PDB file of C-alpha atoms in Angstrom:
ATOM      1  CA  MET A   1     -37.573  36.626 -27.804  1.00 43.00           C
ATOM      2  CA  LYS A   2     -36.098  38.606 -24.708  1.00 41.00           C
ATOM      3  CA  THR A   3     -37.580  36.361 -22.526  1.00 38.00           C
ATOM      4  CA  LEU A   4     -36.199  33.082 -24.047  1.00 36.00           C
ATOM      5  CA  LEU A   5     -32.683  34.607 -24.700  1.00 35.00           C
ATOM      6  CA  THR A   6     -32.765  35.415 -20.809  1.00 41.00           C
ATOM      7  CA  THR A   7     -33.749  31.964 -19.828  1.00 38.00           C
ATOM      8  CA  LEU A   8     -31.137  30.409 -22.416  1.00 35.00           C
ATOM      9  CA  ALA A   9     -28.477  32.707 -20.387  1.00 40.00           C
ATOM     10  CA  THR A  10     -29.709  31.463 -17.013  1.00 39.00           C
ATOM     11  CA  SER A  11     -29.420  27.951 -17.930  1.00 41.00           C
ATOM     12  CA  ALA A  12     -25.746  28.345 -19.196  1.00 39.00           C
ATOM     13  CA  LEU A  13     -24.910  30.234 -16.162  1.00 42.00           C
ATOM     14  CA  LEU A  14     -26.314  27.389 -14.021  1.00 37.00           C
ATOM     15  CA  LEU A  15     -24.529  24.709 -16.186  1.00 42.00           C
ATOM     16  CA  GLY A  16     -21.512  26.703 -16.091  1.00 51.00           C
ATOM     17  CA  SER A  17     -21.883  26.894 -12.120  1.00 48.00           C
ATOM     18  CA  ALA A  18     -22.323  23.257 -11.897  1.00 48.00           C
ATOM     19  CA  THR A  19     -19.195  22.277 -14.344  1.00 49.00           C
ATOM     20  CA  ALA A  20     -16.981  24.713 -12.013  1.00 50.00           C
ATOM     21  CA  PHE A  21     -18.260  23.362  -8.955  1.00 51.00           C
ATOM     22  CA  ALA A  22     -17.612  19.719 -10.034  1.00 54.00           C
ATOM     23  CA  ALA A  23     -13.856  20.537 -11.151  1.00 63.00           C
ATOM     24  CA  SER A  24     -13.050  21.850  -7.856  1.00 83.00           C
ATOM     25  CA  THR A  25     -13.164  18.504  -6.325  1.00 82.00           C
ATOM     26  CA  VAL A  26     -10.210  15.938  -6.056  1.00 80.00           C
ATOM     27  CA  GLU A  27     -10.134  12.360  -4.320  1.00 79.00           C
ATOM     28  CA  LEU A  28      -7.347  11.316  -1.923  1.00 75.00           C
ATOM     29  CA  VAL A  29      -6.683   7.691  -1.779  1.00 72.00           C
ATOM     30  CA  VAL A  30      -4.392   6.348   1.149  1.00 78.00           C
ATOM     31  CA  ARG A  31      -3.187   2.795   0.586  1.00 72.00           C
ATOM     32  CA  GLY A  32      -0.449   0.184   1.761  1.00 67.00           C
ATOM     33  CA  LYS A  33      -0.056  -3.042   3.471  1.00 65.00           C
ATOM     34  CA  ILE A  34       1.057  -3.886   6.972  1.00 71.00           C
ATOM     35  CA  ILE A  35       3.094  -7.047   6.977  1.00 66.00           C
ATOM     36  CA  PRO A  36       3.709  -9.248  10.042  1.00 73.00           C
ATOM     37  CA  ALA A  37       7.691  -9.573   9.130  1.00 76.00           C
ATOM     38  CA  ALA A  38      10.340  -7.282   9.549  1.00 90.00           C
ATOM     39  CA  CYS A  39      14.074  -7.276   8.134  1.00 94.00           C
ATOM     40  CA  VAL A  40      17.152  -5.761   9.803  1.00 93.00           C
ATOM     41  CA  PRO A  41      20.184  -4.997   7.588  1.00 94.00           C
ATOM     42  CA  GLY A  42      23.659  -5.026   8.901  1.00 94.00           C
ATOM     43  CA  LEU A  43      27.149  -4.382   7.604  1.00 93.00           C
ATOM     44  CA  SER A  44      30.607  -5.581   8.839  1.00 93.00           C
ATOM     45  CA  SER A  45      33.109  -2.913  10.408  1.00 93.00           C
ATOM     46  CA  SER A  46      29.702  -0.866  11.115  1.00 91.00           C
ATOM     47  CA  GLY A  47      30.006   0.343   7.723  1.00 92.00           C
ATOM     48  CA  VAL A  48      32.511   2.075   7.893  1.00 92.00           C
ATOM     49  CA  ILE A  49      35.587   2.336   5.270  1.00 93.00           C
ATOM     50  CA  ASP A  50      38.697   4.367   6.389  1.00 93.00           C
ATOM     51  CA  HIS A  51      41.309   5.222   3.883  1.00 92.00           C
ATOM     52  CA  GLY A  52      43.827   6.888   6.327  1.00 93.00           C
ATOM     53  CA  LYS A  53      45.838   9.844   5.069  1.00 93.00           C
ATOM     54  CA  ILE A  54      46.679   9.835   1.278  1.00 93.00           C
ATOM     55  CA  SER A  55      49.484  12.203  -0.254  1.00 94.00           C
ATOM     56  CA  ALA A  56      48.287  14.413  -2.837  1.00 94.00           C
ATOM     57  CA  LYS A  57      51.518  13.462  -4.860  1.00 94.00           C
ATOM     58  CA  ASP A  58      50.083   9.899  -5.014  1.00 95.00           C
ATOM     59  CA  LEU A  59      47.145  10.796  -7.099  1.00 95.00           C
ATOM     60  CA  ARG A  60      46.950  11.585 -10.875  1.00 96.00           C
ATOM     61  CA  ALA A  61      46.641  14.926 -12.174  1.00 96.00           C
ATOM     62  CA  ASP A  62      45.567  13.898 -15.786  1.00 95.00           C
ATOM     63  CA  ASN A  63      43.407  10.900 -14.998  1.00 96.00           C
ATOM     64  CA  PRO A  64      41.268   9.599 -11.791  1.00 96.00           C
ATOM     65  CA  THR A  65      42.994   7.563  -9.097  1.00 94.00           C
ATOM     66  CA  LEU A  66      41.421   4.521  -7.555  1.00 97.00           C
ATOM     67  CA  ILE A  67      42.491   4.547  -4.152  1.00 93.00           C
ATOM     68  CA  GLY A  68      41.302   1.304  -2.719  1.00 94.00           C
ATOM     69  CA  THR A  69      38.645  -1.448  -3.089  1.00 95.00           C
ATOM     70  CA  HIS A  70      37.054  -2.830  -0.143  1.00 94.00           C
ATOM     71  CA  LEU A  71      34.559  -5.759   0.581  1.00 95.00           C
ATOM     72  CA  LEU A  72      32.227  -5.442   3.123  1.00 94.00           C
ATOM     73  CA  ASN A  73      29.843  -7.854   4.471  1.00 95.00           C
ATOM     74  CA  MET A  74      26.376  -7.254   4.214  1.00 95.00           C
ATOM     75  CA  THR A  75      23.356  -9.136   5.868  1.00 96.00           C
ATOM     76  CA  VAL A  76      19.713  -8.853   5.925  1.00 96.00           C
ATOM     77  CA  ASN A  77      17.858 -10.833   8.645  1.00 96.00           C
ATOM     78  CA  CYS A  78      13.914 -11.018   8.423  1.00 95.00           C
ATOM     79  CA  ASP A  79      11.565 -12.818  10.779  1.00 94.00           C
ATOM     80  CA  ALA A  80      10.120 -14.836   8.360  1.00 94.00           C
ATOM     81  CA  PRO A  81      10.802 -15.131   4.256  1.00 95.00           C
ATOM     82  CA  VAL A  82       9.969 -11.742   2.699  1.00 94.00           C
ATOM     83  CA  LEU A  83       9.961 -10.119  -0.682  1.00 96.00           C
ATOM     84  CA  PHE A  84      12.238  -7.073  -0.408  1.00 96.00           C
ATOM     85  CA  ALA A  85      14.646  -4.734  -1.826  1.00 97.00           C
ATOM     86  CA  LEU A  86      17.972  -2.767  -0.988  1.00 96.00           C
ATOM     87  CA  HIS A  87      17.643   0.905  -1.768  1.00 96.00           C
ATOM     88  CA  ALA A  88      20.444   3.279  -1.046  1.00 95.00           C
ATOM     89  CA  ILE A  89      20.130   6.929  -0.848  1.00 94.00           C
ATOM     90  CA  ASP A  90      23.323   8.947  -1.423  1.00 95.00           C
ATOM     91  CA  ASN A  91      23.698  11.414   1.326  1.00 94.00           C
ATOM     92  CA  ARG A  92      26.684  13.451  -0.771  1.00 95.00           C
ATOM     93  CA  ALA A  93      24.319  13.021  -4.100  1.00 97.00           C
ATOM     94  CA  ALA A  94      25.130  16.783  -5.155  1.00 97.00           C
ATOM     95  CA  SER A  95      28.873  15.986  -5.342  1.00 96.00           C
ATOM     96  CA  ALA A  96      28.705  12.530  -7.249  1.00 97.00           C
ATOM     97  CA  ALA A  97      30.470  12.796 -10.743  1.00 93.00           C
ATOM     98  CA  MET A  98      27.460  11.000 -12.543  1.00 94.00           C
ATOM     99  CA  PRO A  99      24.195   9.572 -11.635  1.00 94.00           C
ATOM    100  CA  SER A 100      25.430   6.200 -11.396  1.00 95.00           C
ATOM    101  CA  ASP A 101      28.154   6.943  -8.590  1.00 96.00           C
ATOM    102  CA  TYR A 102      28.028   8.155  -4.768  1.00 95.00           C
ATOM    103  CA  GLY A 103      29.821  11.490  -4.041  1.00 95.00           C
ATOM    104  CA  LEU A 104      32.605  12.040  -1.887  1.00 94.00           C
ATOM    105  CA  GLY A 105      31.957  15.500  -1.215  1.00 95.00           C
ATOM    106  CA  PHE A 106      32.998  18.935  -2.387  1.00 96.00           C
ATOM    107  CA  ILE A 107      36.512  20.979  -2.078  1.00 93.00           C
ATOM    108  CA  ASN A 108      36.110  24.945  -1.451  1.00 94.00           C
ATOM    109  CA  ASP A 109      31.811  23.968  -1.961  1.00 93.00           C
ATOM    110  CA  ASN A 110      32.354  23.459  -5.414  1.00 94.00           C
ATOM    111  CA  GLN A 111      35.169  20.945  -6.647  1.00 96.00           C
ATOM    112  CA  LYS A 112      33.941  17.386  -6.587  1.00 96.00           C
ATOM    113  CA  LEU A 113      36.488  15.587  -4.621  1.00 95.00           C
ATOM    114  CA  GLY A 114      35.580  11.945  -6.410  1.00 95.00           C
ATOM    115  CA  TRP A 115      33.225   9.264  -6.136  1.00 96.00           C
ATOM    116  CA  TYR A 116      32.857   5.188  -5.102  1.00 94.00           C
ATOM    117  CA  THR A 117      30.610   2.651  -6.712  1.00 96.00           C
ATOM    118  CA  LEU A 118      28.942  -0.108  -4.897  1.00 96.00           C
ATOM    119  CA  SER A 119      28.514  -3.652  -6.463  1.00 97.00           C
ATOM    120  CA  LEU A 120      26.652  -6.956  -4.943  1.00 97.00           C
ATOM    121  CA  LEU A 121      28.672 -10.128  -5.056  1.00 98.00           C
ATOM    122  CA  ASN A 122      27.862 -13.938  -4.205  1.00 98.00           C
ATOM    123  CA  PRO A 123      24.761 -13.463  -2.454  1.00 98.00           C
ATOM    124  CA  VAL A 124      23.568 -16.390  -0.450  1.00 98.00           C
ATOM    125  CA  ALA A 125      20.081 -17.139   1.139  1.00 97.00           C
ATOM    126  CA  GLU A 126      19.087 -19.204   4.049  1.00 96.00           C
ATOM    127  CA  ASP A 127      20.543 -22.612   4.296  1.00 94.00           C
ATOM    128  CA  GLY A 128      23.202 -21.710   1.879  1.00 96.00           C
ATOM    129  CA  VAL A 129      21.157 -21.230  -0.923  1.00 97.00           C
ATOM    130  CA  VAL A 130      22.967 -19.590  -3.774  1.00 98.00           C
ATOM    131  CA  VAL A 131      21.015 -16.723  -5.610  1.00 98.00           C
ATOM    132  CA  GLN A 132      21.693 -14.230  -7.908  1.00 98.00           C
ATOM    133  CA  PRO A 133      21.413 -10.094  -7.659  1.00 98.00           C
ATOM    134  CA  ILE A 134      18.883  -8.340  -9.636  1.00 98.00           C
ATOM    135  CA  ALA A 135      17.890  -4.736 -10.044  1.00 98.00           C
ATOM    136  CA  SER A 136      15.064  -2.819 -10.742  1.00 98.00           C
ATOM    137  CA  GLY A 137      14.794   0.934 -12.341  1.00 97.00           C
ATOM    138  CA  ASP A 138      11.196   1.117 -11.787  1.00 97.00           C
ATOM    139  CA  GLN A 139      10.897   0.561  -7.821  1.00 95.00           C
ATOM    140  CA  GLY A 140       9.945  -3.204  -8.346  1.00 96.00           C
ATOM    141  CA  LYS A 141       7.945  -3.430 -11.571  1.00 96.00           C
ATOM    142  CA  THR A 142      10.334  -4.948 -13.565  1.00 98.00           C
ATOM    143  CA  TRP A 143      13.708  -7.069 -12.836  1.00 98.00           C
ATOM    144  CA  TYR A 144      17.015  -7.701 -14.344  1.00 98.00           C
ATOM    145  CA  ARG A 145      20.361  -9.313 -13.546  1.00 98.00           C
ATOM    146  CA  GLU A 146      22.600  -6.897 -12.383  1.00 98.00           C
ATOM    147  CA  SER A 147      25.451  -6.480  -9.717  1.00 98.00           C
ATOM    148  CA  ALA A 148      26.243  -3.071  -9.772  1.00 98.00           C
ATOM    149  CA  TRP A 149      23.949  -0.831  -7.356  1.00 97.00           C
ATOM    150  CA  GLU A 150      23.539   2.410  -8.466  1.00 97.00           C
ATOM    151  CA  PRO A 151      21.635   5.128  -6.520  1.00 95.00           C
ATOM    152  CA  SER A 152      18.457   5.013  -8.429  1.00 91.00           C
ATOM    153  CA  LEU A 153      18.006   1.181  -8.462  1.00 97.00           C
ATOM    154  CA  TYR A 154      16.378  -1.033  -6.362  1.00 98.00           C
ATOM    155  CA  MET A 155      18.266  -4.121  -5.690  1.00 98.00           C
ATOM    156  CA  SER A 156      17.088  -7.677  -4.446  1.00 98.00           C
ATOM    157  CA  VAL A 157      18.072 -11.493  -5.365  1.00 98.00           C
ATOM    158  CA  ALA A 158      16.227 -14.173  -7.409  1.00 98.00           C
ATOM    159  CA  SER A 159      16.630 -17.847  -8.109  1.00 97.00           C
ATOM    160  CA  MET A 160      19.557 -18.917 -10.508  1.00 97.00           C
ATOM    161  CA  ASP A 161      17.278 -19.681 -12.990  1.00 96.00           C
ATOM    162  CA  ASP A 162      14.495 -16.752 -12.937  1.00 96.00           C
ATOM    163  CA  ASP A 163      16.276 -13.183 -12.820  1.00 96.00           C
ATOM    164  CA  THR A 164      12.821 -11.388 -13.503  1.00 97.00           C
ATOM    165  CA  GLN A 165      11.537 -11.476 -10.205  1.00 97.00           C
ATOM    166  CA  PRO A 166      12.561 -11.327  -6.481  1.00 98.00           C
ATOM    167  CA  LEU A 167      13.019 -14.159  -4.298  1.00 97.00           C
ATOM    168  CA  PRO A 168      11.526 -14.377  -0.609  1.00 96.00           C
ATOM    169  CA  VAL A 169      14.352 -14.269   1.600  1.00 97.00           C
ATOM    170  CA  LYS A 170      14.380 -14.902   5.708  1.00 96.00           C
ATOM    171  CA  GLU A 171      18.364 -14.253   5.742  1.00 97.00           C
ATOM    172  CA  LEU A 172      20.902 -12.938   3.066  1.00 98.00           C
ATOM    173  CA  ARG A 173      24.499 -12.598   2.754  1.00 98.00           C
ATOM    174  CA  VAL A 174      26.120 -10.857   0.357  1.00 97.00           C
ATOM    175  CA  GLY A 175      29.634  -9.203  -0.279  1.00 97.00           C
ATOM    176  CA  LEU A 176      29.142  -5.114  -0.837  1.00 95.00           C
ATOM    177  CA  GLU A 177      32.202  -4.156  -2.700  1.00 96.00           C
ATOM    178  CA  VAL A 178      33.134  -0.325  -2.463  1.00 95.00           C
ATOM    179  CA  ARG A 179      35.559   1.011  -4.926  1.00 95.00           C
ATOM    180  CA  THR A 180      36.538   4.680  -4.313  1.00 94.00           C
ATOM    181  CA  SER A 181      38.034   7.174  -6.872  1.00 96.00           C
ATOM    182  CA  ILE A 182      39.482  10.276  -6.669  1.00 94.00           C
ATOM    183  CA  ALA A 183      38.966  12.812  -9.480  1.00 96.00           C
ATOM    184  CA  ARG A 184      41.846  14.230 -11.565  1.00 96.00           C
ATOM    185  CA  THR A 185      43.987  16.383  -9.200  1.00 95.00           C
ATOM    186  CA  ASP A 186      44.877  19.429 -11.979  1.00 94.00           C
ATOM    187  CA  SER A 187      41.136  20.655 -11.301  1.00 90.00           C
ATOM    188  CA  LEU A 188      41.316  20.172  -7.583  1.00 95.00           C
ATOM    189  CA  ASP A 189      42.823  22.581  -4.924  1.00 95.00           C
ATOM    190  CA  LEU A 190      44.850  20.356  -2.441  1.00 95.00           C
ATOM    191  CA  SER A 191      46.668  23.009  -0.831  1.00 93.00           C
ATOM    192  CA  ASN A 192      45.390  22.270   2.359  1.00 93.00           C
ATOM    193  CA  GLU A 193      43.966  18.959   3.986  1.00 94.00           C
ATOM    194  CA  VAL A 194      40.644  17.517   2.416  1.00 93.00           C
ATOM    195  CA  THR A 195      38.499  15.239   4.124  1.00 92.00           C
ATOM    196  CA  ILE A 196      37.129  12.314   2.137  1.00 93.00           C
ATOM    197  CA  ASP A 197      33.293  12.473   3.036  1.00 94.00           C
ATOM    198  CA  GLY A 198      31.028   9.742   1.387  1.00 94.00           C
ATOM    199  CA  SER A 199      27.666   8.498   3.135  1.00 94.00           C
ATOM    200  CA  ALA A 200      24.965   6.682   2.132  1.00 94.00           C
ATOM    201  CA  THR A 201      21.898   5.399   3.965  1.00 93.00           C
ATOM    202  CA  LEU A 202      20.995   1.776   3.110  1.00 94.00           C
ATOM    203  CA  GLU A 203      17.563   0.945   3.271  1.00 94.00           C
ATOM    204  CA  VAL A 204      14.920  -2.190   3.278  1.00 95.00           C
ATOM    205  CA  LYS A 205      11.947  -1.982   1.079  1.00 95.00           C
ATOM    206  CA  TYR A 206       9.157  -4.400   1.595  1.00 94.00           C
ATOM    207  CA  LEU A 207       7.892  -5.483  -2.032  1.00 94.00           C
TER     208      LEU A 207
END
């Protein structure tokens, strides 16, 4: 009996060791695709919107103040028709009032100055083909019609009769509307000059 128990104990120990050994490994998979075409995005006015100097007295104390609506011309030029999306990275995300907006920086490191929003308007592909703006909230798995470009979204274009999938495009021209607002001033320290400091990186994502 003692010999049998010792044998069973040894077998259990070996089985446990085998299980532990198997659980201590993991597989790494590296995937991707290299495509022959490349796309280059561009913005009119070098992508700069300058609101100049604004008097604090012209800003509303009890509500946000829209200080400007600007329309930039955005282009994406590719070597060949390509499926791509546009993605915006808010470089001042911590100062954004809401996840759907882009931040304008802080006053005294803790007061959110305001925000701006982006929208894609009247997109046109090569040969003057009118297309529609679409968005994806799951990095390109599903799409729907949308013009508001939130930081969390992939934006692309589709044919006018199908907003569920992006269209391969070689040349894209689209209006980029930028609406800038300052937060209500009763919660802001405007006793000194404040810099409006919005910044975003617009990148092309290949699908």
